Amino acid sequence: MVRSRTLLELNQQAYPGCFLHRSNPNDVARTEHLTFICTEDREDAGPTNNWMAPADARGRLEPLFRGSMRGRTMYVVPYLMGPAGSPFSRVGVELTDSPYVVASLRVMTRMGRVATEQLGTSEMFAPGLHSLGDLDPERRFIMHFPRERLVWSIGSGYGGNALLSKKCFALRIAGVMAREEGWLAEHMLIVGIEDPTGRITYVTAAFPSACGKTNLAMLIPPAAFEGYKVWTVGDDIAWLRVGDDGRLWAINPEAGFFGVAPGTGPKSNPNAMATLDRNSLLTNVAMTPDRLPWWEGIGTEPPPGLIDWQGRAWSAKNGKAAHPNSRFTTPAKQCPTISPALDDPKGVPISAIIFGGRRARLTPLVYQSRDWEHGVFLGASMGSETTAAATGAVGVLRRDPMAMLPFCGYNTADYFAHWLAMGRRLTHPPAIFTVNWFRTDSDGKFLWPGFGENIRVLDWIIRRSRGEGIAITTPIGLLPAVRDLNLEGLALTDKTLAELLSPDIPAWNAELDEQERFFKQFGSRMPQGLINQLSDVRTQLNRVAD
Ligand code: OXD
Ligand code: MN
């Protein structure tokens, strides 16, 4: 790859084993409009997925695949998702003509013999076929055939489009398997929070792409939380099951992190910086004359002679030096806070589930659901402003239920029903919360400091999940009493706190209208339980307004 310039060697003293990859500039993010769920019945894909009949999809792609690998090497990549030897792990096999994809899969999954050993003589693996094709967006498709657990992807070398282990298998296809087998495949990080007594509480959190999941997964507590430690189990995907004890248990199916580089620096995420400085791929970042990787937010000024993500001499007038969706691909094991539970075949027990969006207005810093069904409603009615992780406009509010809008491999209404059914099997369900780190004031400045300070919110969440802590009942859910948040060492004015912690009731009615519109598109497949939740909130809001 270095010889063919698919990879450029970075400074091997400072970044041993690290390489830069520059993708085709038309191929820098997931392309949701070219991603399809191919079921016989369109209704099984549902109104929030692109759909194509399986025969049409094959007919469309077969001519594109024919001869597409000629003159290239085809790699056969068996990989294991989940800890070796775990009954909850699953095997996939990807055929690809991209060595960059192979190198990435080697970081992101448990690749090779460990997978074939887990497979044994079974034929239960998820097949994936990938070719770079000619990288023309006109001939780019990511097709999922849930019945065969099969993915066909052509025309892109970008992470979520081309590393079929990740979004395609571990979320969309695994989601279909999970529904049939009674578990959940979720777009969630997993962390363990250790308190000064040594007790570790595990939580999962779903955020849309590029909303700080990797930062939260590697959080370093501030001075006021001395003795606390965050253990990273996963930063993107969780497979969740009901344990024999009636609790929810999670594994991270992945073995690496595919994180957004811009904004990652020694202040915002020192653990990520200490993870990605060896044996890592850097994609579409800038490079200094000393061959060090560079991106906006890395903590230094752009040095003279900086080369931008497209290999051009950078100057301030060319815009960003690194692509806003530039990425690091790095082994999880290298993370200073990696949890030993990453390799635990039974996973970790989950005490709380957090849903988070990026909302400049409206949504308070944190609130708790009344119960599981209301919690599922909080997840289902999530909205978030879009980011650079997918092509398309950035900063536009879209509904993104459970942060799964682009990753649900079947009808999202059926997915909601599956969440409700899971709750009925959990005798000790996790408590469910919504958080929003992204509230801004009228000047567009963030009201909450975020990053390590988010432990203050996690602390309240953990205490609430144990039935402790103080909450105030409001129409939208249970909000923290200000005095019950540990804010020691934080200089926030009362006005800011009030803004962060109170629901904006008049605006909330408009929000409910939007949520209702979103639910209505599912017609009669939408579970009645969630429709009732929505009208309950509306009734309570109106009562408060009266
Ligand atoms: C990702 C994404 O790459 O969500 O994890 O887009
Ligand atoms: Mn993701």
XYZ file of C-alpha atoms and ligand atoms in Angstrom:
553
model
C 0.000 0.000 0.000
C 2.884 2.377 0.724
C 4.417 1.453 -2.635
C 1.146 2.108 -4.451
C 0.593 5.279 -2.368
C -2.691 3.925 -0.984
C -0.994 4.683 2.339
C 1.571 7.328 3.196
C 3.989 6.596 5.984
C 3.638 8.994 8.900
C 6.579 9.920 11.118
C 7.567 6.487 12.464
C 9.408 7.886 15.496
C 6.415 9.808 16.808
C 3.694 7.604 15.299
C 5.106 4.073 14.915
C 2.966 1.841 12.727
C 0.752 4.770 11.659
C -0.207 5.559 8.089
C -2.213 8.218 6.319
C -4.848 7.300 3.773
C -6.371 9.878 1.451
C -9.665 8.729 0.052
C -11.196 9.874 -3.180
C -12.605 13.351 -2.378
C -16.043 12.169 -3.519
C -15.912 9.334 -0.974
C -15.494 10.768 2.526
C -18.626 9.839 4.488
C -21.470 7.333 4.640
C -23.934 7.797 1.795
C -27.323 7.120 3.314
C -29.202 7.901 0.094
C -27.330 5.038 -1.609
C -27.938 2.549 1.219
C -30.831 0.121 0.720
C -32.720 -2.563 2.616
C -33.778 -5.239 0.138
C -36.837 -7.143 1.320
C -39.596 -8.727 -0.782
C -42.195 -6.554 0.911
C -41.437 -2.829 0.966
C -43.256 -2.508 4.296
C -40.624 -4.690 5.940
C -38.010 -2.037 5.208
C -40.394 0.705 6.338
C -40.723 4.368 5.453
C -37.387 5.488 6.938
C -35.221 3.161 4.829
C -34.469 3.194 1.122
C -35.943 0.026 -0.313
C -35.319 -2.081 -3.371
C -36.742 -5.515 -4.221
C -33.989 -8.163 -3.855
C -34.189 -9.233 -7.502
C -33.944 -5.630 -8.692
C -31.002 -4.964 -6.390
C -29.157 -8.020 -7.692
C -29.992 -7.039 -11.261
C -28.653 -3.571 -10.654
C -25.419 -4.643 -8.965
C -24.449 -7.813 -10.830
C -23.297 -5.880 -13.926
C -21.345 -3.481 -11.686
C -19.582 -6.311 -9.862
C -18.869 -8.269 -13.050
C -15.150 -7.810 -13.759
C -14.858 -5.102 -11.099
C -11.972 -6.846 -9.344
C -10.044 -7.664 -12.525
C -6.363 -6.824 -12.060
C -6.815 -6.392 -8.306
C -6.283 -8.789 -5.439
C -9.415 -10.177 -3.835
C -9.100 -10.688 -0.093
C -11.233 -13.132 1.888
C -11.591 -11.768 5.400
C -13.171 -13.888 8.123
C -13.851 -11.823 11.215
C -15.438 -12.277 14.597
C -17.749 -9.704 16.147
C -17.607 -9.991 19.930
C -15.280 -11.726 22.392
C -13.726 -15.049 21.356
C -15.717 -17.951 22.690
C -18.773 -15.881 23.556
C -22.138 -17.421 22.656
C -23.204 -13.852 21.805
C -20.456 -13.292 19.208
C -21.099 -13.697 15.481
C -18.893 -14.419 12.477
C -18.798 -12.453 9.245
C -16.796 -12.967 6.067
C -16.041 -10.048 3.774
C -14.703 -10.373 0.245
C -13.056 -7.143 -0.816
C -10.654 -5.755 -3.389
C -9.514 -2.940 -1.084
C -6.361 -3.584 0.984
C -7.224 -0.439 2.991
C -10.482 -2.130 3.987
C -8.568 -5.274 4.982
C -6.110 -3.286 7.111
C -9.018 -1.418 8.707
C -10.911 -4.646 9.438
C -7.782 -6.014 11.084
C -7.981 -3.142 13.568
C -11.757 -2.981 13.931
C -12.547 -6.706 14.297
C -11.023 -9.900 15.597
C -9.842 -11.090 12.224
C -8.590 -14.447 10.925
C -8.137 -17.714 12.770
C -10.089 -16.589 15.845
C -13.112 -16.193 13.551
C -12.751 -19.479 11.670
C -12.227 -21.266 14.985
C -15.389 -19.764 16.409
C -17.238 -20.728 13.220
C -15.999 -24.335 13.362
C -18.110 -26.457 11.049
C -21.111 -24.129 11.282
C -22.287 -22.286 8.202
C -23.774 -19.465 10.245
C -21.813 -16.470 9.082
C -22.865 -13.176 7.544
C -21.400 -12.862 4.051
C -20.394 -9.510 2.609
C -19.188 -8.651 -0.871
C -17.338 -5.390 -1.405
C -15.624 -3.810 -4.384
C -14.306 -0.322 -4.858
C -15.744 -0.529 -8.366
C -14.827 2.696 -10.151
C -15.622 4.928 -7.117
C -18.179 6.806 -9.189
C -21.031 7.943 -6.905
C -23.394 7.141 -9.796
C -22.415 3.500 -9.386
C -22.211 3.402 -5.590
C -24.663 1.191 -3.661
C -24.763 -0.432 -0.252
C -27.390 -3.186 -0.428
C -28.583 -5.265 2.523
C -30.409 -8.556 1.999
C -31.650 -9.342 5.513
C -33.080 -12.763 4.632
C -29.652 -14.066 3.561
C -27.797 -11.931 6.175
C -25.982 -10.635 3.101
C -24.452 -7.269 2.177
C -23.302 -6.113 -1.253
C -21.399 -2.851 -1.372
C -19.790 -1.267 -4.407
C -18.262 2.058 -5.379
C -17.034 3.301 -1.979
C -13.974 2.725 0.191
C -15.291 4.801 3.100
C -15.582 3.204 6.588
C -19.282 2.702 7.185
C -19.889 1.917 3.504
C -16.982 -0.476 3.038
C -16.012 -2.048 6.399
C -19.060 -4.282 6.235
C -18.503 -5.468 9.817
C -19.604 -2.189 11.274
C -22.850 -0.472 10.310
C -23.887 -3.036 7.671
C -23.426 -6.206 9.734
C -23.186 -5.205 13.412
C -26.191 -2.859 13.202
C -28.426 -3.461 10.168
C -28.072 -7.218 9.615
C -27.429 -8.038 13.294
C -30.519 -5.972 14.132
C -32.640 -8.308 12.020
C -31.023 -11.357 13.661
C -31.500 -9.747 17.074
C -35.198 -9.244 16.515
C -35.651 -12.880 15.516
C -33.509 -14.155 18.386
C -34.690 -11.746 21.099
C -31.798 -9.323 21.593
C -30.832 -5.797 20.467
C -28.070 -4.476 18.180
C -27.629 -0.806 19.076
C -25.649 2.292 18.076
C -24.342 2.702 21.627
C -21.118 3.157 23.533
C -20.562 1.088 26.687
C -18.694 2.436 29.732
C -18.091 1.336 33.274
C -17.890 4.096 35.890
C -15.878 3.161 38.953
C -16.547 5.135 42.131
C -14.023 5.657 44.960
C -15.295 2.503 46.724
C -14.321 0.433 43.676
C -17.896 -0.250 42.578
C -18.263 -0.218 38.755
C -21.601 0.713 37.180
C -22.027 0.063 33.457
C -24.128 2.265 31.210
C -24.753 2.407 27.468
C -25.391 5.584 25.505
C -26.820 6.121 22.025
C -25.842 9.295 20.189
C -26.040 10.039 16.473
C -22.773 9.918 14.521
C -20.135 12.510 15.434
C -21.859 13.666 18.657
C -19.014 12.773 21.025
C -19.588 9.062 21.745
C -15.856 8.351 21.590
C -15.122 11.258 23.964
C -17.772 10.095 26.441
C -16.498 6.508 26.239
C -13.004 7.701 27.293
C -13.982 10.423 29.743
C -11.465 11.658 32.319
C -13.198 12.917 35.472
C -12.389 16.449 36.698
C -10.686 17.169 40.036
C -14.004 17.277 41.935
C -14.446 13.587 41.089
C -11.173 12.320 42.436
C -11.256 8.562 42.869
C -13.674 8.041 39.968
C -12.506 6.230 36.859
C -14.174 5.535 33.543
C -13.562 2.164 31.889
C -14.091 2.043 28.126
C -15.874 -1.071 26.861
C -17.004 0.288 23.494
C -17.476 3.564 21.656
C -19.992 2.813 18.901
C -21.936 -0.455 18.983
C -23.510 -2.566 21.738
C -25.176 -5.956 21.431
C -27.630 -6.282 24.315
C -29.322 -9.349 25.788
C -31.560 -10.275 28.671
C -29.466 -12.228 31.168
C -30.682 -15.132 33.322
C -30.812 -12.606 36.157
C -33.388 -10.459 34.292
C -30.854 -7.681 33.771
C -29.666 -6.293 30.444
C -26.138 -7.426 29.456
C -23.929 -5.841 26.802
C -20.964 -6.796 24.642
C -19.035 -4.570 22.273
C -18.799 -6.548 19.029
C -15.866 -4.450 17.758
C -12.137 -4.499 18.541
C -11.183 -0.989 17.457
C -12.358 2.605 17.312
C -13.213 4.413 14.090
C -13.356 7.904 15.564
C -13.827 11.386 14.181
C -10.426 13.126 14.294
C -11.322 16.862 14.255
C -12.007 18.068 17.776
C -9.990 15.188 19.274
C -7.029 16.595 21.163
C -5.040 16.395 24.390
C -7.673 18.499 26.167
C -10.896 17.020 24.766
C -9.802 13.382 24.693
C -6.259 12.607 25.902
C -7.098 8.893 26.003
C -7.935 8.847 22.305
C -4.668 10.708 21.589
C -2.763 8.100 23.620
C -4.543 5.323 21.722
C -4.075 6.501 18.159
C -0.349 7.329 18.289
C 0.680 3.851 17.112
C -0.578 1.041 14.860
C -3.329 3.268 13.516
C -4.733 4.435 10.205
C -5.490 8.130 9.808
C -7.876 8.879 6.976
C -8.269 12.304 5.352
C -6.372 14.209 8.033
C -3.747 16.850 7.220
C 0.026 16.230 7.542
C 2.805 18.499 8.798
C 6.202 18.811 7.038
C 7.531 16.435 9.753
C 4.920 13.921 8.631
C 2.885 14.254 11.810
C -0.881 13.968 11.454
C -2.744 17.227 12.060
C -6.383 18.258 12.314
C -8.483 21.103 13.632
C -8.724 20.735 17.414
C -5.535 18.643 17.816
C -4.296 21.366 20.158
C -1.635 23.086 18.038
C -1.817 25.915 15.523
C -1.549 24.801 11.903
C 2.223 24.709 11.276
C 3.826 26.307 8.211
C 4.020 23.869 5.314
C 0.894 21.964 6.335
C -0.448 19.625 3.641
C -4.252 19.370 3.609
C -6.333 16.184 3.462
C -6.236 16.227 -0.332
C -2.422 16.521 -0.451
C -2.359 20.241 -1.316
C -0.323 22.933 0.401
C -2.750 24.374 2.954
C -3.470 28.004 3.603
C -6.190 29.479 5.799
C -8.210 30.533 2.801
C -8.686 26.899 1.614
C -10.953 26.133 4.591
C -10.317 23.139 6.823
C -6.995 21.332 6.564
C -8.474 18.011 7.691
C -11.802 16.815 6.312
C -14.539 17.392 8.959
C -15.260 13.636 8.849
C -11.598 12.574 8.845
C -11.058 9.528 11.036
C -8.663 7.483 13.125
C -8.848 3.696 13.036
C -7.145 2.415 16.149
C -6.999 -0.779 18.256
C -9.257 -0.631 21.342
C -6.649 -2.516 23.370
C -4.280 0.468 23.109
C -6.714 2.745 24.956
C -5.365 3.611 28.436
C -8.879 3.208 29.881
C -9.829 0.002 28.061
C -11.918 -2.280 30.253
C -10.812 -5.892 30.745
C -14.506 -6.657 30.082
C -13.902 -5.997 26.365
C -12.930 -9.663 26.127
C -15.397 -11.031 28.667
C -17.610 -13.567 26.858
C -20.612 -12.773 29.050
C -20.320 -8.977 28.702
C -21.286 -6.426 31.349
C -24.591 -5.758 33.183
C -26.206 -2.444 32.244
C -27.716 -0.175 34.915
C -28.722 2.754 32.701
C -29.370 3.558 29.051
C -28.764 7.106 27.837
C -30.203 8.648 24.679
C -28.492 11.828 23.519
C -28.991 14.211 20.658
C -27.409 17.399 19.471
C -30.020 20.056 20.204
C -29.075 23.723 20.332
C -32.429 24.487 21.974
C -35.229 22.813 23.899
C -33.887 19.572 25.355
C -32.628 19.890 28.953
C -29.200 18.681 30.038
C -30.643 15.450 31.448
C -33.925 13.851 32.392
C -35.092 10.388 33.328
C -37.977 8.358 31.995
C -40.799 7.286 34.269
C -40.442 3.624 33.269
C -39.253 1.364 30.430
C -42.098 2.205 28.046
C -41.653 5.934 28.576
C -37.914 5.374 28.104
C -38.541 3.670 24.768
C -40.646 6.702 23.857
C -37.721 8.999 24.758
C -35.492 6.984 22.437
C -38.085 6.757 19.675
C -38.774 10.497 19.705
C -35.108 11.572 19.668
C -34.133 14.399 17.337
C -30.667 15.641 16.492
C -28.936 18.170 14.292
C -27.021 16.441 11.484
C -23.189 16.217 11.362
C -20.503 15.575 8.742
C -20.540 11.787 9.329
C -22.986 11.388 6.465
C -23.086 13.305 3.200
C -25.756 16.013 3.097
C -26.527 19.252 4.921
C -24.987 19.703 8.380
C -26.917 21.184 11.334
C -30.414 20.296 10.126
C -32.761 18.841 12.746
C -33.876 15.339 11.907
C -35.665 12.701 13.922
C -33.153 9.994 14.772
C -34.795 7.346 16.960
C -32.279 5.661 19.263
C -29.599 7.205 16.944
C -30.541 4.314 14.635
C -32.328 6.131 11.803
C -29.636 5.194 9.232
C -28.813 1.849 10.856
C -32.107 0.030 11.407
C -32.224 -2.947 9.015
C -35.994 -3.370 9.163
C -39.186 -1.369 9.701
C -38.457 1.086 12.511
C -41.997 0.697 13.912
C -41.314 -3.041 14.315
C -38.030 -2.079 15.962
C -39.918 0.046 18.504
C -42.244 -2.905 19.165
C -39.189 -5.112 19.695
C -37.804 -2.641 22.256
C -41.125 -2.748 24.118
C -41.094 -6.562 24.036
C -37.532 -6.634 25.413
C -38.724 -4.551 28.368
C -41.353 -7.135 29.224
C -38.589 -9.740 29.653
C -36.388 -7.540 31.871
C -37.265 -8.085 35.517
C -34.488 -5.613 36.457
C -34.523 -3.155 33.550
C -31.946 -0.382 33.318
C -33.197 3.139 34.019
C -33.483 5.262 30.857
C -32.346 8.874 30.375
C -32.093 11.606 27.756
C -29.086 13.943 27.762
C -28.147 16.980 25.700
C -24.625 18.369 25.985
C -25.201 20.775 23.094
C -27.583 23.481 24.386
C -26.444 26.956 23.307
C -27.242 30.486 24.425
C -28.527 33.213 22.142
C -24.932 33.835 20.941
C -24.552 30.199 19.947
C -22.144 29.439 22.831
C -22.486 26.076 24.584
C -24.181 26.375 27.988
C -22.638 23.177 29.361
C -18.854 22.604 29.370
C -19.174 18.966 28.254
C -16.244 16.505 27.951
C -14.926 15.406 31.399
C -17.581 17.488 33.162
C -20.218 15.122 31.776
C -19.355 12.810 34.678
C -21.502 15.125 36.816
C -24.502 14.043 34.786
C -23.392 10.391 34.760
C -23.098 10.548 38.547
C -26.727 11.655 38.859
C -27.782 8.987 36.354
C -25.998 6.265 38.311
C -27.509 7.360 41.602
C -30.969 7.471 40.021
C -30.464 4.003 38.546
C -29.925 2.792 42.119
C -33.116 4.445 43.284
C -31.169 7.274 44.966
C -30.837 10.956 44.066
C -33.531 13.586 43.836
C -35.708 14.181 40.803
C -38.489 16.602 40.029
C -41.482 15.285 38.150
C -42.306 17.305 35.034
C -44.533 16.514 32.039
C -41.536 15.425 29.966
C -39.907 13.247 32.616
C -37.883 13.381 35.837
C -35.435 16.274 35.982
C -32.608 16.569 38.508
C -33.001 18.879 41.443
C -30.213 21.448 40.901
C -28.901 20.824 44.412
C -28.627 17.129 43.640
C -26.092 17.612 40.832
C -22.487 17.730 41.972
C -21.378 21.059 40.450
C -18.353 21.603 42.713
C -15.617 23.498 40.905
C -17.863 24.521 37.996
C -18.600 28.197 37.499
C -22.124 28.147 36.079
C -24.534 30.988 36.793
C -27.980 30.265 38.221
C -29.437 31.575 34.985
C -27.429 29.096 32.917
C -28.376 26.239 35.216
C -32.022 27.188 35.069
C -31.836 27.243 31.286
C -30.087 23.883 31.175
C -32.477 22.198 33.560
C -35.946 23.429 32.734
C -38.148 22.214 29.913
C -39.407 24.948 27.613
C -43.103 24.048 27.789
C -44.479 26.182 24.907
C -41.719 24.981 22.584
C -42.304 21.410 23.701
C -45.787 21.366 22.159
C -44.285 22.088 18.747
C -41.734 19.338 19.396
C -44.559 16.889 20.133
C -46.251 17.857 16.862
C -43.068 16.959 15.024
C -42.683 13.694 16.922
C -46.279 12.851 16.110
C -45.703 13.510 12.419
C -42.724 11.209 12.537
C -44.704 8.435 14.250
C -47.649 8.809 11.851
C -45.641 7.752 8.814
C -45.520 4.218 10.236
C -49.327 3.949 10.072
C -50.830 0.964 11.835
C -47.411 -0.639 12.436
C -46.591 2.027 15.028
C -46.978 0.464 18.512
C -49.974 1.899 20.347
C -47.926 2.056 23.554
C -45.711 4.805 22.120
C -48.658 6.735 20.659
C -50.177 6.669 24.151
C -46.921 7.913 25.658
C -46.979 10.879 23.322
C -50.552 11.822 24.169
C -49.812 11.400 27.903
C -46.987 13.926 27.649
C -49.265 16.283 25.716
C -52.026 16.012 28.320
C -49.596 16.688 31.146
C -48.047 19.654 29.326
C -51.438 21.212 28.775
C -52.353 20.663 32.400
C -49.185 22.501 33.475
C -49.854 25.297 30.973
C -53.391 25.717 32.386
C -19.653 5.973 12.604
C -20.921 6.654 12.285
O -18.735 5.973 11.765
O -21.835 6.582 13.120
O -19.563 5.400 13.697
O -21.044 7.256 11.216
Mn -21.429 5.391 14.805
